[in-house]
Coordinates of C-alpha atoms and ligand atoms in Angstrom, one line a residue:
X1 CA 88.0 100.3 121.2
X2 CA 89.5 101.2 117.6
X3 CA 87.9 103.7 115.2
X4 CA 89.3 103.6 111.8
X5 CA 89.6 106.2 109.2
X6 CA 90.3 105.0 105.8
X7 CA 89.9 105.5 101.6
X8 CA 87.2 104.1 99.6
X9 CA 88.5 105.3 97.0
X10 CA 92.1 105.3 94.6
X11 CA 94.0 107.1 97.7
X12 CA 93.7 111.3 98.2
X13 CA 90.6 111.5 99.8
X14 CA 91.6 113.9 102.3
X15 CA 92.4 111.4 105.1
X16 CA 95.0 113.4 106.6
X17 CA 93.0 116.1 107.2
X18 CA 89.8 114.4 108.4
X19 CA 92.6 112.5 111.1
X20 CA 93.8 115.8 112.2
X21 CA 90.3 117.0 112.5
X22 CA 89.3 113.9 114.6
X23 CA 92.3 113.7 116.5
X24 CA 91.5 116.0 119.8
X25 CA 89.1 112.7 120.3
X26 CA 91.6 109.9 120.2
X27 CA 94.8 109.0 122.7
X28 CA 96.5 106.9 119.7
X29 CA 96.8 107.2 115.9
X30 CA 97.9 104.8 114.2
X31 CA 99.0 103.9 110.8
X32 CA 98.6 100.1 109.6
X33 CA 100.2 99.9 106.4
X34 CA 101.7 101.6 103.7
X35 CA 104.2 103.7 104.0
X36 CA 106.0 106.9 102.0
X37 CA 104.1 106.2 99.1
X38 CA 101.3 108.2 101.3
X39 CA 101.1 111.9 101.4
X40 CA 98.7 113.0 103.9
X41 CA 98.1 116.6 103.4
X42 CA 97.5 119.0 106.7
X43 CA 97.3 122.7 107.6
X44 CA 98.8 123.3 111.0
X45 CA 98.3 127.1 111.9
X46 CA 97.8 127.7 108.2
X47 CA 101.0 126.4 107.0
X48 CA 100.6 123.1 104.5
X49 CA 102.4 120.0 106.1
X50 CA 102.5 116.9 103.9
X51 CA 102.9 113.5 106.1
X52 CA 104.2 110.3 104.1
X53 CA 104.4 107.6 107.4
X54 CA 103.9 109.7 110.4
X55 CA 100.1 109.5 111.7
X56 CA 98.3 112.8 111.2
X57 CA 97.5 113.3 114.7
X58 CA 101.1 114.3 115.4
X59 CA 100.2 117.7 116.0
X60 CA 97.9 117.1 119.2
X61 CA 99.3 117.5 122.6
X62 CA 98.5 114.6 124.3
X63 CA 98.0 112.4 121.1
X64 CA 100.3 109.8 120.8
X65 CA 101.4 108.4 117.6
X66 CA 102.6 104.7 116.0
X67 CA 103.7 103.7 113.4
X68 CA 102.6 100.2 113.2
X69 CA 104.2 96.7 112.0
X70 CA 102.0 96.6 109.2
X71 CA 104.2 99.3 107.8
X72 CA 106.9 99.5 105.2
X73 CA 109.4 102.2 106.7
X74 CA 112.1 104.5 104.8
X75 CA 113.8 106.0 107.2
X76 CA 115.5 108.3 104.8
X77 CA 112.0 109.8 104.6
X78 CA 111.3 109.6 108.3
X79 CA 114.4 111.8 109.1
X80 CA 113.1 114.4 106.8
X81 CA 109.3 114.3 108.0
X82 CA 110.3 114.4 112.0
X83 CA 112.7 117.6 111.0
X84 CA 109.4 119.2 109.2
X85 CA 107.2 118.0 112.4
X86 CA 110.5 119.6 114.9
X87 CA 109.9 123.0 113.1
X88 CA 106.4 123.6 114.3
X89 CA 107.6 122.9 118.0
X90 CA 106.6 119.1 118.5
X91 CA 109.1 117.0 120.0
X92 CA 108.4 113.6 117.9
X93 CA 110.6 111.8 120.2
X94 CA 107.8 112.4 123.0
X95 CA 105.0 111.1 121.0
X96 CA 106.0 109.1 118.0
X97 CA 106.5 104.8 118.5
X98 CA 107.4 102.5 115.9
X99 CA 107.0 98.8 116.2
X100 CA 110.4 96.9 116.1
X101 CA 108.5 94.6 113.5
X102 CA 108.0 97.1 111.3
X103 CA 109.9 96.4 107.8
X104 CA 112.6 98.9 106.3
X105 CA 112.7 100.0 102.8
X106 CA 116.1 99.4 101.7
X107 CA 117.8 102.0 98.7
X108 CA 117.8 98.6 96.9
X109 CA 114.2 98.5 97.5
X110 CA 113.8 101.8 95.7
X111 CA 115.9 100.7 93.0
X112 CA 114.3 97.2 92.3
X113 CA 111.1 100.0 92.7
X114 CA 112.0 101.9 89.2
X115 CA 113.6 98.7 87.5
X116 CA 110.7 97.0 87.7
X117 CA 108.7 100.3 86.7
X118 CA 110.8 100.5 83.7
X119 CA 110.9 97.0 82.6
X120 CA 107.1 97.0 82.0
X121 CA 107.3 100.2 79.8
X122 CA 103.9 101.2 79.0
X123 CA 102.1 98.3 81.4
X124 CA 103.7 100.2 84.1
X125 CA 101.6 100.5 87.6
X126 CA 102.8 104.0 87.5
X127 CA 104.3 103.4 91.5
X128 CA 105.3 106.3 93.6
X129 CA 108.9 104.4 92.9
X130 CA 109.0 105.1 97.2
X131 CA 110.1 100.8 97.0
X132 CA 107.0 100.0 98.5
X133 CA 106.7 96.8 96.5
X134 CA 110.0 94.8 96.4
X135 CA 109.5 95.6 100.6
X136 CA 106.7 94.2 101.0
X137 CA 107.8 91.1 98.3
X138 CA 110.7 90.6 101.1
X139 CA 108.1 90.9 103.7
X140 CA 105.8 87.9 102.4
X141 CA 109.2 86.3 100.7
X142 CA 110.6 86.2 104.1
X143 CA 113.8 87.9 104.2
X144 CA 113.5 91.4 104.6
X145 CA 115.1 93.2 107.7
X146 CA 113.2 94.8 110.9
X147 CA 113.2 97.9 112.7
X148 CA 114.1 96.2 115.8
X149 CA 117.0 94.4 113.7
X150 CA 119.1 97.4 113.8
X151 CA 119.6 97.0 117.1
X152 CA 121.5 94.1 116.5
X153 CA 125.3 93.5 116.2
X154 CA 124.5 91.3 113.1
X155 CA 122.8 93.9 111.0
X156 CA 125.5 95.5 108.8
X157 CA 126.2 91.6 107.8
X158 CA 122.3 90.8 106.9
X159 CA 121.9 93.8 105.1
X160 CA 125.3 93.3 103.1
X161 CA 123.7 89.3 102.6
X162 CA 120.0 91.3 101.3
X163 CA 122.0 93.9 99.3
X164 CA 123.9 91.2 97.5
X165 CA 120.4 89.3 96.2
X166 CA 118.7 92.6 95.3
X167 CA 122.1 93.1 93.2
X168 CA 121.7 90.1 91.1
X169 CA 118.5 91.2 90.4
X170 CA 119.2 94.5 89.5
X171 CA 121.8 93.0 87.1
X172 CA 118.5 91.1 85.6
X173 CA 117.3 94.3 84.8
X174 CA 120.3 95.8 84.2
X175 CA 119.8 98.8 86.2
X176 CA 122.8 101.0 86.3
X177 CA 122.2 104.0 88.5
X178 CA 124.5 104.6 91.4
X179 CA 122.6 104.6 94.2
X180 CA 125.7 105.0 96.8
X181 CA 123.8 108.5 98.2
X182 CA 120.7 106.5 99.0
X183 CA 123.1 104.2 101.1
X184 CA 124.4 106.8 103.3
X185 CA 121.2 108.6 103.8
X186 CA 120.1 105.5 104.9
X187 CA 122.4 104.6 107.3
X188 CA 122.5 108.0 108.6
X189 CA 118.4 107.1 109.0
X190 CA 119.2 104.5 111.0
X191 CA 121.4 106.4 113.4
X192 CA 118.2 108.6 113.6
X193 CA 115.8 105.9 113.9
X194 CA 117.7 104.2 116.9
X195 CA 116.9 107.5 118.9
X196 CA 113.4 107.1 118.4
X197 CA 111.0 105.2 120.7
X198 CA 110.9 101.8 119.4
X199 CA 108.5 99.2 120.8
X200 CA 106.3 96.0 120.4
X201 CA 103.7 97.7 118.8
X202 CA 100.9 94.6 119.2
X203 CA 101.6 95.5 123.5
X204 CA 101.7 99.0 123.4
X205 CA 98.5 99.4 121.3
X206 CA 96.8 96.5 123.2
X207 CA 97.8 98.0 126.7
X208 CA 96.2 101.3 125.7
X209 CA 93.1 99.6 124.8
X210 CA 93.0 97.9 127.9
X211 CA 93.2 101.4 129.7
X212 CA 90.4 102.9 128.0
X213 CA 92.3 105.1 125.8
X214 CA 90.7 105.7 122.3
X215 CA 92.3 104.7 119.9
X216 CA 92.0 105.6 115.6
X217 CA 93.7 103.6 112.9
X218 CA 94.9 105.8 109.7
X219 CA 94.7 104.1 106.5
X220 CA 96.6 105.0 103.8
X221 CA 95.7 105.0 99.6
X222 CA 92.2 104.1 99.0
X223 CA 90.0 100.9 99.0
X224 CA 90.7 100.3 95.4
X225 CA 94.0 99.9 95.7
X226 CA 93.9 97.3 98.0
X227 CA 96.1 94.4 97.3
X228 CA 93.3 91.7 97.4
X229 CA 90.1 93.7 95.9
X230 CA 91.4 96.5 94.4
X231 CA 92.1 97.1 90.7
X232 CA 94.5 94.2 90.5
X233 CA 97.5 94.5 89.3
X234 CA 97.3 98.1 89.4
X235 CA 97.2 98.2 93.2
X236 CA 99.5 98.8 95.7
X237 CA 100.9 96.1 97.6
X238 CA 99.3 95.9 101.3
X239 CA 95.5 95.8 102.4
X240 CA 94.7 99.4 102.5
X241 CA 90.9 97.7 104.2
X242 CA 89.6 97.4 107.6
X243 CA 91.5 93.6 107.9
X244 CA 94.4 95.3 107.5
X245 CA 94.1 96.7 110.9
X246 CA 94.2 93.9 112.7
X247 CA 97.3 92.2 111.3
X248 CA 99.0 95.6 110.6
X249 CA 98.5 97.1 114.4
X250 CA 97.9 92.9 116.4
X251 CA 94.4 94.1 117.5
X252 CA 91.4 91.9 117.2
X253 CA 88.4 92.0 114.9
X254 CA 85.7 92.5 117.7
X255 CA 88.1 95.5 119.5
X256 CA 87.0 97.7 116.3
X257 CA 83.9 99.6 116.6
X258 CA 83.7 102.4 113.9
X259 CA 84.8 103.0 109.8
X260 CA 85.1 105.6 108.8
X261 CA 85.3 105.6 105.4
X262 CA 86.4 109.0 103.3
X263 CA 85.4 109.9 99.9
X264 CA 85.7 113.0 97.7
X265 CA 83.0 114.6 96.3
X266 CA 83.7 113.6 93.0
X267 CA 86.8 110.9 92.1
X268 CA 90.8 110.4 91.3
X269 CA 92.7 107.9 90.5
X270 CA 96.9 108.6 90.4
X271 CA 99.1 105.8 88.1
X272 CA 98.0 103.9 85.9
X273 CA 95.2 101.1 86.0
X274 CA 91.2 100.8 85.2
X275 CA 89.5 104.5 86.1
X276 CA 85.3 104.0 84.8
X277 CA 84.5 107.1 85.5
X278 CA 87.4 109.5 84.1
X279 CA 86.7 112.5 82.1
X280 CA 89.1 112.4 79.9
X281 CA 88.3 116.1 78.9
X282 CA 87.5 119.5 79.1
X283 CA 85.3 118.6 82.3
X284 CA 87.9 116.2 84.1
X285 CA 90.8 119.3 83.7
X286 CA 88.5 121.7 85.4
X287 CA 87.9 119.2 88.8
X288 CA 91.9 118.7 88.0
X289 CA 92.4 122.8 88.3
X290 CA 89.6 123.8 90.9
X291 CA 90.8 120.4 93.0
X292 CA 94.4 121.2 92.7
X293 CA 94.2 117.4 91.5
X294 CA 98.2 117.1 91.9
X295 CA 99.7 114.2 93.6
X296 CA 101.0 114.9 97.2
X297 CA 104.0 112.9 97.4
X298 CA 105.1 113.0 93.3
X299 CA 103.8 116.0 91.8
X300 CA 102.1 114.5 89.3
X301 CA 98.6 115.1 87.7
X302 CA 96.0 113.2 89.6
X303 CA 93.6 112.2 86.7
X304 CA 89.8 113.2 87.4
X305 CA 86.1 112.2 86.6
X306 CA 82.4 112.0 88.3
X307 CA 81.7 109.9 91.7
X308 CA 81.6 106.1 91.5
X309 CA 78.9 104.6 93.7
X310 CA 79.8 101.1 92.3
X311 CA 83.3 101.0 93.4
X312 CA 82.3 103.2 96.5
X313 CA 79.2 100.8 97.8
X314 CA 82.1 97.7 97.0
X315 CA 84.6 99.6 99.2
X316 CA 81.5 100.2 102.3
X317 CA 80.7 96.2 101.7
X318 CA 84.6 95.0 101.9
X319 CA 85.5 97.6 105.1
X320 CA 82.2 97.3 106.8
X321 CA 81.6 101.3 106.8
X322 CA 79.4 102.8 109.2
X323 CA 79.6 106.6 108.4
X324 CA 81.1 108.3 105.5
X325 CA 83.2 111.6 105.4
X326 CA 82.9 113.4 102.1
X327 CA 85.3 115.7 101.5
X328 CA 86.5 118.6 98.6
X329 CA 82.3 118.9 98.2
X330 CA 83.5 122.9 97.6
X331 CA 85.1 121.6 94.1
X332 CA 82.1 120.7 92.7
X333 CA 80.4 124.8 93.5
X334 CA 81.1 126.0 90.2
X335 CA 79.7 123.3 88.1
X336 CA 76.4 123.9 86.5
X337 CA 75.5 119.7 85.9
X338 CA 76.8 116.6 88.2
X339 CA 76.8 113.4 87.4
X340 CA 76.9 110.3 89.8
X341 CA 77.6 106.8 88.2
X342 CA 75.0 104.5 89.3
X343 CA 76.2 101.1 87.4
X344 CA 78.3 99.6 85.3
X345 CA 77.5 98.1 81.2
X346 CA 79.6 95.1 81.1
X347 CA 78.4 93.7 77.8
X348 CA 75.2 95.2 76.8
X349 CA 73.8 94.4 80.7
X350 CA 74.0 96.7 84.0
X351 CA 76.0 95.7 86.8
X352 CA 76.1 97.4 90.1
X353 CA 79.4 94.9 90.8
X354 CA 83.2 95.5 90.4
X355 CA 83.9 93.1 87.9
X356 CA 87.4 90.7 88.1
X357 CA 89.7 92.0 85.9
X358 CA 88.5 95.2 85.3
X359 CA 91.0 96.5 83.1
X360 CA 89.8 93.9 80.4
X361 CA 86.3 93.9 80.9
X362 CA 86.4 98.1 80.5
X363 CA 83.1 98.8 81.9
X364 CA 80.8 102.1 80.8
X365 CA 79.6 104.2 83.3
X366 CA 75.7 104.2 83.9
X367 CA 75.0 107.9 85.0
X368 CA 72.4 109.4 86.8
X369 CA 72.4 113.4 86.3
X370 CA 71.8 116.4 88.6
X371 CA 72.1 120.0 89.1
X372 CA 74.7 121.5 90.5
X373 CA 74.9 124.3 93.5
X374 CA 76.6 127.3 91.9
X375 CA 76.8 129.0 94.9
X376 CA 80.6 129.2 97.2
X377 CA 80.1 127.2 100.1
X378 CA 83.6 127.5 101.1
X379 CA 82.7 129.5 104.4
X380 CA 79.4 128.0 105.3
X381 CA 79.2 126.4 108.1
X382 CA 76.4 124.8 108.9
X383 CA 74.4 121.3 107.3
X384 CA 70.9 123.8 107.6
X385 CA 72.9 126.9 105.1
X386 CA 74.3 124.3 102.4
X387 CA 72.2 124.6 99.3
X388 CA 69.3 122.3 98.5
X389 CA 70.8 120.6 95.6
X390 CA 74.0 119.7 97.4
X391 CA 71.6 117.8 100.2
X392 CA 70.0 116.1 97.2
X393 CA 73.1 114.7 95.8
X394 CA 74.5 113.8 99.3
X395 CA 71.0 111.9 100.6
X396 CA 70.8 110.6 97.1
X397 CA 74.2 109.0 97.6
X398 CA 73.6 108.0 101.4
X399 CA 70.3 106.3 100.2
X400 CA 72.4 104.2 97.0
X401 CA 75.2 103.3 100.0
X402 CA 73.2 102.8 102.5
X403 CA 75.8 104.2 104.8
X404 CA 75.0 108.0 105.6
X405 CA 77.6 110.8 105.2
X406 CA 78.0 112.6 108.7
X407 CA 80.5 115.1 107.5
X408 CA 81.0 117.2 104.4
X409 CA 84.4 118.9 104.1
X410 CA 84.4 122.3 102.2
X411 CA 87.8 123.5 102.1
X412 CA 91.2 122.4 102.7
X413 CA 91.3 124.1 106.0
X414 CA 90.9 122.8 109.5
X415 CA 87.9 124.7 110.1
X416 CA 86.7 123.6 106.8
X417 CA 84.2 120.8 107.8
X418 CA 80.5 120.6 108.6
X419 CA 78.9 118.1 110.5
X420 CA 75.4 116.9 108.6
X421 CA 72.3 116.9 110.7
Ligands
LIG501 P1 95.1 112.0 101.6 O1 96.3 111.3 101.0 O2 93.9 111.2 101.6 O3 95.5 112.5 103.0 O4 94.8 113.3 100.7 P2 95.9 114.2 100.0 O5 96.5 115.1 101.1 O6 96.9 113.5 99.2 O7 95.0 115.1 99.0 C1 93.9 115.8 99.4 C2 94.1 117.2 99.0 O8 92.9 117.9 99.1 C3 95.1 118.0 99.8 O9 95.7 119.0 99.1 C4 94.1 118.7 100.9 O10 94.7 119.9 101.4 C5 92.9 119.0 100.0 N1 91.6 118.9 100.7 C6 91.2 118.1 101.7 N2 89.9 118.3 102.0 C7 89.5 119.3 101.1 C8 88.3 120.0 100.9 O11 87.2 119.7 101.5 N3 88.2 120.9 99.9 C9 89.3 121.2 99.2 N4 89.2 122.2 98.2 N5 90.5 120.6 99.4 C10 90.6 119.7 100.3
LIG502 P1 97.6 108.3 100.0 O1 97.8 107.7 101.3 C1 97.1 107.8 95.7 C2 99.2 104.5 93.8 C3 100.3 104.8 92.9 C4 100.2 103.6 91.9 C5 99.9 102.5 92.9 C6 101.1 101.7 93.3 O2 98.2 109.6 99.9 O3 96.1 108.3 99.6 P2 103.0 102.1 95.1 O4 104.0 103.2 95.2 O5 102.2 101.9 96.3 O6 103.7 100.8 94.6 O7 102.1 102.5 93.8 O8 99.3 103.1 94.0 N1 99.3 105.1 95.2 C7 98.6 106.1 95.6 N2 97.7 106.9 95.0 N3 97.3 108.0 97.0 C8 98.2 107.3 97.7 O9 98.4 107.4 99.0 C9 98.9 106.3 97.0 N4 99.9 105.4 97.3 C10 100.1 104.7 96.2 O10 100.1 106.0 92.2 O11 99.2 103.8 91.1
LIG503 MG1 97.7 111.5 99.4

């Protein structure tokens, strides 16, 4: 059977470390969609490790890994993440596969990426500029190129033919930059890439399913940035949602038994687009601070506000959740007064839906209020030792969801994490 793990939120949940937590339970890890845009942050004998398209179960002996067709792969990055995953003595080319139908991210990719960034100016989507986008346009547009195309004789010649179309679009947007570095880093990638255990990813995952072995699927971003029922357009550009496992790994519906679905404590969103709950103030740069709210793969400022259980009970409903994981619950120790949005005013009525368009609609946050902990619960360790008000505010959420949480993470460590009940 598959178990997946994913966001309900707008990405940076934690998910990497909840996989690397759950990992010593599951044969595979796999990753669906996505790619470098994601930047799954672990600690691996105390030392901070940030994955971008590697699953986060790489560090477990006898944990395989796959990186699945639903993936968008820059293998520029790739060379640079199996280098940081070499220096803590795993051999990736033991237990890392990639599915030969797996598309690449091209430098012209990345360029088209920032033109198109810039050419929207201030309607920007605020991308990770990784070229996550125009790959997955040639993906759906049907010419982008394969991993298992670089095997072939004929791939200098396609890529020259792809090269040549994203040029006369770059000329649209009259991009200028010289991107002739990119190039040979990324045919130096593929060199690296050829080395590497590539495979049909829809057998390999299938086979181990028929043997028993357990298997977890690693989303990537959040729920809300889903390409069909997130914040349209300011999404990214592959379903981040539980059908994305099926057509991003080739497993069936019925083969998937448990969501997991992770949520913080409290709520980010990084880029631009429609944020109902954002504390545009004193508040929101204190969760920023104590959270270390800063994007893992860019750097920059992860903007910051109160819990959403409108968006959250959406994301349960689309990915069929059956157990939450909240994590980063330690943030919210110091504050003296919480507050958990309970619905949305969408002209002068409450709504407990995600409205369409919800950049234009600009719905106000209903909130319900309640005290906070003030007390460190950074080395508890046990659901019975956590302080009253934080089991109010957890059953208060489990009983608006529906869906109970059966883990609360309290630190960024691996040890960090208490089972509830
Ligand atoms: P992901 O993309 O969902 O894997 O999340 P990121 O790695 O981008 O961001 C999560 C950040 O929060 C990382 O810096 C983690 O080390 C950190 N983190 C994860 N869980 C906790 C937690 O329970 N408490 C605190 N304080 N930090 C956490
Ligand atoms: P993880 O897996 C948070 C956001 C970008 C931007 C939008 C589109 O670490 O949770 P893209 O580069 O995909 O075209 O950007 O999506 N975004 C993420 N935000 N966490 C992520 O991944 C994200 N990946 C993309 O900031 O708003
Ligand atoms: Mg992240």
């Amino acid at each position: 059977m598959v178990d997946v793990l994913l966001g309900l939120q707008w990405g940076d949940e934690g998910k990497g470390k909840i996989v690397d937590y759950f990992a010593p339970h599951y044969d595979v890890i796999a990753r669906f969609q996505g790619g470098p845009n994601a930047g799954h942050t672990l600690y691996v004998n105390g030392k901070k490790v940030v994955l971008h398209q590697i699953p986060s179960g790489v560090f477990h002996q006898g944990t395989v890994n796959l990186i699945g067709n639903g993936i968008v792969l820059d293998p520029v990055t790739l060379v640079k993440e199996c280098a940081t995953v070499d220096s803590f003595g795993v051999n990736v080319k033991d237990n890392l596969f990639i599915s030969r139908r797996a598309h690449l991210i091209l430098p012209t990719h990345r360029a088209l990426d920032k033109a198109s960034e810039v050419s929207k100016g201030n309607d920007k989507i605020g991308s990770t500029l990784k070229g996550i986008s125009p790959a997955y346009m040639d993906k759906t547009g049907r010419n982008g190129l394969r991993v298992g195309d670089i095997l072939d004789k004929s791939f200098t010649t396609s890529y020259i033919k792809l090269r040549l179309k994203h040029q006369r679009l770059l000329d649209n947007f009259n991009f200028q930059d010289d991107i002739s570095v990119w190039e040979e880093e990324f045919f130096e990638g593929l060199e690296f890439l050829k080395q590497l255990n590539i495979v049909d990813g829809e057998y390999f995952i299938n086979e181990k399913i028929s043997a028993g072995k357990r298997v977890l699927a690693e989303g990537a971003q959040g729920s809300m940035l889903d390409i069909d029922f997130g914040t349209f357009p300011f999404v990214t550009s592959s379903n981040t949602t539980t059908a994305g496992v099926c057509s991003g790994l080739g497993v069936a519906p019925q083969k998937i038994r448990d969501v997991i679905g992770v949520t913080k404590a409290y709520c980010t969103r990084v880029g631009g687009g429609p944020f109902p709950t954002e504390l545009d103030n004193e508040t929101g740069e204190e969760l920023r601070k104590i959270g270390n709210e800063f994007g893992a793969t860019t750097g920059r400022p992860r903007r910051c506000g109160w819990i959403d259980l409108v968006a959250l009970q959406f994301a349960c409903m689309i990915n069929g959740v059956t157990r939450i994981v909240m994590t980063k619950a330690d943030v919210l120790d110091a504050f003296k007064e919480l507050q958990v949005c309970t619905g949305y005013q969408v002209n002068g009525k409450e709504s407990r839906e995600i409205p369409f368009q919800m950049e234009r609609v600009k719905p106000l946050p209903v909130y319900q209020n309640f005290s906070g902990w003030n007390t460190d619960t950074t080395k508890m360790a046990s659901y019975e030792g956590l302080p009253e008000n934080m089991k109010t505010y957890v059953n208060f959420i489990n009983n608006y969801l529906g869906v109970n949480v059966h883990f609360i993470s309290n630190g960024p460590g691996r040890d960090q994490i208490i089972r509830v009940g």
